Amino acid sequence: MPFIETDRQLLTRCLNRQPGGWEEFVDRFIGLFIHVIQQTAHTRSIKLLQDDIEDLCSEIFLTLIKKDFAVLRHFKGRSSLATYLAVVSRRIVVKAIAEKRKSEAMGHVALHRNAIGAAGSASEPVERLSNREEVQAMLEQLPASEAKIVHLYHLDSKTYQEISESMGIPMNSIGPTLHRARERMKHLSVRTG
């Protein structure tokens, strides 16, 4: 499938940071990314929760915007934009799943319960108590708006959709906010550890 003019214009608006360009890009391709995530997990016999899908989707978007849209700027137009993005997103998902499995094999516990090799329910109360302490520490380091999202997600167990509706923010902004908060916590634990 060729690179169509509509996608060329969309990509140009996005790369030039024109108002609404990124939002339009997200709306156009989020369905593709979700499909790639589900298909990749299915081919590996991995069951994903909705939160896992949202986190992987956020990881794809974070990768795309990294270094001033470097991945998007590398697109040469030799295929359709959708084909290029499907290949890129599949690589991101495969890498994220592999890293998650490796981390769990080494005994690390994720900040929230994850279906990819999740521990049995007997260990959840301990994890939850530990997570509450980590989340409380994280909340003290965050701006108020980000802290509220972290609190709603990790402490109140709200979905991205519920957070979006209660705070009046786009659903696709929640994953990146949670990711930034996790990164901030990693840096804090390295400095204090």
PDB file of N, CA, C and O in Angstrom, residues 5 8 10 18 37 45 55 57-58 62 70 72 92 96 99 104 107 110 131 149 156 168-169 171 183 193:
ATOM      1  N   GLU A   5      -1.562  10.747   0.408  1.00  0.00           N
ATOM      2  CA  GLU A   5      -1.416  12.185   0.656  1.00  0.00           C
ATOM      3  C   GLU A   5      -1.992  12.583   2.017  1.00  0.00           C
ATOM      4  O   GLU A   5      -1.425  13.427   2.710  1.00  0.00           O
ATOM      5  N   ARG A   8       0.536  11.804   4.521  1.00  0.00           N
ATOM      6  CA  ARG A   8       1.682  12.700   4.337  1.00  0.00           C
ATOM      7  C   ARG A   8       1.407  14.048   5.027  1.00  0.00           C
ATOM      8  O   ARG A   8       2.237  14.578   5.745  1.00  0.00           O
ATOM      9  N   LEU A  10      -0.825  14.615   7.411  1.00  0.00           N
ATOM     10  CA  LEU A  10      -0.936  14.383   8.852  1.00  0.00           C
ATOM     11  C   LEU A  10       0.452  14.306   9.488  1.00  0.00           C
ATOM     12  O   LEU A  10       0.709  14.930  10.525  1.00  0.00           O
ATOM     13  N   GLN A  18       2.141  21.430  14.562  1.00  0.00           N
ATOM     14  CA  GLN A  18       0.995  22.298  14.310  1.00  0.00           C
ATOM     15  C   GLN A  18      -0.121  21.939  15.285  1.00  0.00           C
ATOM     16  O   GLN A  18      -0.274  20.772  15.645  1.00  0.00           O
ATOM     17  N   ILE A  37      -0.778  -4.667  19.437  1.00  0.00           N
ATOM     18  CA  ILE A  37      -0.519  -5.149  20.801  1.00  0.00           C
ATOM     19  C   ILE A  37      -1.263  -6.460  21.037  1.00  0.00           C
ATOM     20  O   ILE A  37      -0.676  -7.448  21.505  1.00  0.00           O
ATOM     21  N   SER A  45       0.815 -16.225  23.117  1.00  0.00           N
ATOM     22  CA  SER A  45      -0.061 -16.841  24.130  1.00  0.00           C
ATOM     23  C   SER A  45      -0.003 -16.101  25.456  1.00  0.00           C
ATOM     24  O   SER A  45       0.060 -16.697  26.524  1.00  0.00           O
ATOM     25  N   ASP A  55      -0.833   0.559  28.820  1.00  0.00           N
ATOM     26  CA  ASP A  55       0.579   0.845  29.106  1.00  0.00           C
ATOM     27  C   ASP A  55       1.451   0.618  27.874  1.00  0.00           C
ATOM     28  O   ASP A  55       2.347   1.410  27.578  1.00  0.00           O
ATOM     29  N   CYS A  57       0.451   0.750  24.787  1.00  0.00           N
ATOM     30  CA  CYS A  57       0.097   1.812  23.838  1.00  0.00           C
ATOM     31  C   CYS A  57       0.835   3.107  24.212  1.00  0.00           C
ATOM     32  O   CYS A  57       1.380   3.791  23.341  1.00  0.00           O
ATOM     33  N   SER A  58       0.881   3.404  25.484  1.00  0.00           N
ATOM     34  CA  SER A  58       1.617   4.582  25.950  1.00  0.00           C
ATOM     35  C   SER A  58       3.098   4.468  25.627  1.00  0.00           C
ATOM     36  O   SER A  58       3.734   5.453  25.233  1.00  0.00           O
ATOM     37  N   LEU A  62       5.225   7.099  23.527  1.00  0.00           N
ATOM     38  CA  LEU A  62       6.438   7.707  24.093  1.00  0.00           C
ATOM     39  C   LEU A  62       7.639   7.496  23.178  1.00  0.00           C
ATOM     40  O   LEU A  62       8.461   8.398  22.994  1.00  0.00           O
ATOM     41  N   ALA A  70      11.937  11.290  16.411  1.00  0.00           N
ATOM     42  CA  ALA A  70      12.991  10.672  15.587  1.00  0.00           C
ATOM     43  C   ALA A  70      12.479   9.485  14.778  1.00  0.00           C
ATOM     44  O   ALA A  70      12.810   9.354  13.598  1.00  0.00           O
ATOM     45  N   LEU A  72       9.471   8.885  13.690  1.00  0.00           N
ATOM     46  CA  LEU A  72       8.615   9.366  12.597  1.00  0.00           C
ATOM     47  C   LEU A  72       9.445  10.075  11.523  1.00  0.00           C
ATOM     48  O   LEU A  72       9.139   9.981  10.336  1.00  0.00           O
ATOM     49  N   ILE A  92       8.367  -2.510  19.380  1.00  0.00           N
ATOM     50  CA  ILE A  92       8.284  -1.922  20.723  1.00  0.00           C
ATOM     51  C   ILE A  92       7.575  -2.879  21.673  1.00  0.00           C
ATOM     52  O   ILE A  92       8.020  -3.105  22.806  1.00  0.00           O
ATOM     53  N   ALA A  96       9.078  -4.741  24.927  1.00  0.00           N
ATOM     54  CA  ALA A  96       8.479  -4.481  26.242  1.00  0.00           C
ATOM     55  C   ALA A  96       8.061  -5.780  26.920  1.00  0.00           C
ATOM     56  O   ALA A  96       8.275  -5.965  28.129  1.00  0.00           O
ATOM     57  N   GLU A  99      11.234  -7.593  28.076  1.00  0.00           N
ATOM     58  CA  GLU A  99      11.806  -6.949  29.262  1.00  0.00           C
ATOM     59  C   GLU A  99      10.973  -7.247  30.505  1.00  0.00           C
ATOM     60  O   GLU A  99      11.514  -7.470  31.588  1.00  0.00           O
ATOM     61  N   GLU A 104      10.435 -10.006  35.620  1.00  0.00           N
ATOM     62  CA  GLU A 104       9.692 -10.883  36.527  1.00  0.00           C
ATOM     63  C   GLU A 104      10.475 -12.145  36.842  1.00  0.00           C
ATOM     64  O   GLU A 104      10.412 -12.654  37.954  1.00  0.00           O
ATOM     65  N   GLY A 107      12.671 -11.609  39.630  1.00  0.00           N
ATOM     66  CA  GLY A 107      12.023 -11.398  40.914  1.00  0.00           C
ATOM     67  C   GLY A 107      11.599  -9.967  41.188  1.00  0.00           C
ATOM     68  O   GLY A 107      11.159  -9.655  42.282  1.00  0.00           O
ATOM     69  N   ALA A 110       6.426  -5.339  39.655  1.00  0.00           N
ATOM     70  CA  ALA A 110       5.995  -4.127  38.967  1.00  0.00           C
ATOM     71  C   ALA A 110       5.244  -3.226  39.929  1.00  0.00           C
ATOM     72  O   ALA A 110       4.758  -3.672  40.971  1.00  0.00           O
ATOM     73  N   ASN A 131       3.309  -1.436  47.432  1.00  0.00           N
ATOM     74  CA  ASN A 131       3.022  -0.469  46.378  1.00  0.00           C
ATOM     75  C   ASN A 131       2.441   0.819  46.951  1.00  0.00           C
ATOM     76  O   ASN A 131       2.748   1.892  46.481  1.00  0.00           O
ATOM     77  N   ILE A 149      -3.534  11.909  39.240  1.00  0.00           N
ATOM     78  CA  ILE A 149      -3.649  10.791  38.301  1.00  0.00           C
ATOM     79  C   ILE A 149      -3.035   9.532  38.901  1.00  0.00           C
ATOM     80  O   ILE A 149      -3.630   8.454  38.863  1.00  0.00           O
ATOM     81  N   ASP A 156      -6.681   4.191  44.015  1.00  0.00           N
ATOM     82  CA  ASP A 156      -8.129   4.009  43.887  1.00  0.00           C
ATOM     83  C   ASP A 156      -8.496   2.972  42.822  1.00  0.00           C
ATOM     84  O   ASP A 156      -9.673   2.716  42.591  1.00  0.00           O
ATOM     85  N   GLY A 168     -11.447  15.151  33.322  1.00  0.00           N
ATOM     86  CA  GLY A 168     -11.658  15.914  32.094  1.00  0.00           C
ATOM     87  C   GLY A 168     -10.398  16.077  31.266  1.00  0.00           C
ATOM     88  O   GLY A 168     -10.143  17.133  30.688  1.00  0.00           O
ATOM     89  N   ILE A 169      -9.594  15.006  31.210  1.00  0.00           N
ATOM     90  CA  ILE A 169      -8.359  15.040  30.433  1.00  0.00           C
ATOM     91  C   ILE A 169      -8.403  13.934  29.383  1.00  0.00           C
ATOM     92  O   ILE A 169      -9.128  12.954  29.551  1.00  0.00           O
ATOM     93  N   MET A 171      -7.701  10.604  27.461  1.00  0.00           N
ATOM     94  CA  MET A 171      -7.297   9.298  27.956  1.00  0.00           C
ATOM     95  C   MET A 171      -5.855   8.976  27.555  1.00  0.00           C
ATOM     96  O   MET A 171      -5.118   8.358  28.313  1.00  0.00           O
ATOM     97  N   GLU A 183       9.322   6.808  36.142  1.00  0.00           N
ATOM     98  CA  GLU A 183      10.711   7.166  35.859  1.00  0.00           C
ATOM     99  C   GLU A 183      11.276   8.049  36.974  1.00  0.00           C
ATOM    100  O   GLU A 183      12.415   7.884  37.397  1.00  0.00           O
ATOM    101  N   GLY A 193      19.331   5.060  47.096  1.00  0.00           N
ATOM    102  CA  GLY A 193      19.723   3.666  47.331  1.00  0.00           C
ATOM    103  C   GLY A 193      21.193   3.478  47.448  1.00  0.00           C
ATOM    104  O   GLY A 193      22.074   4.199  47.591  1.00  0.00           O
TER     105      GLY A 193
END
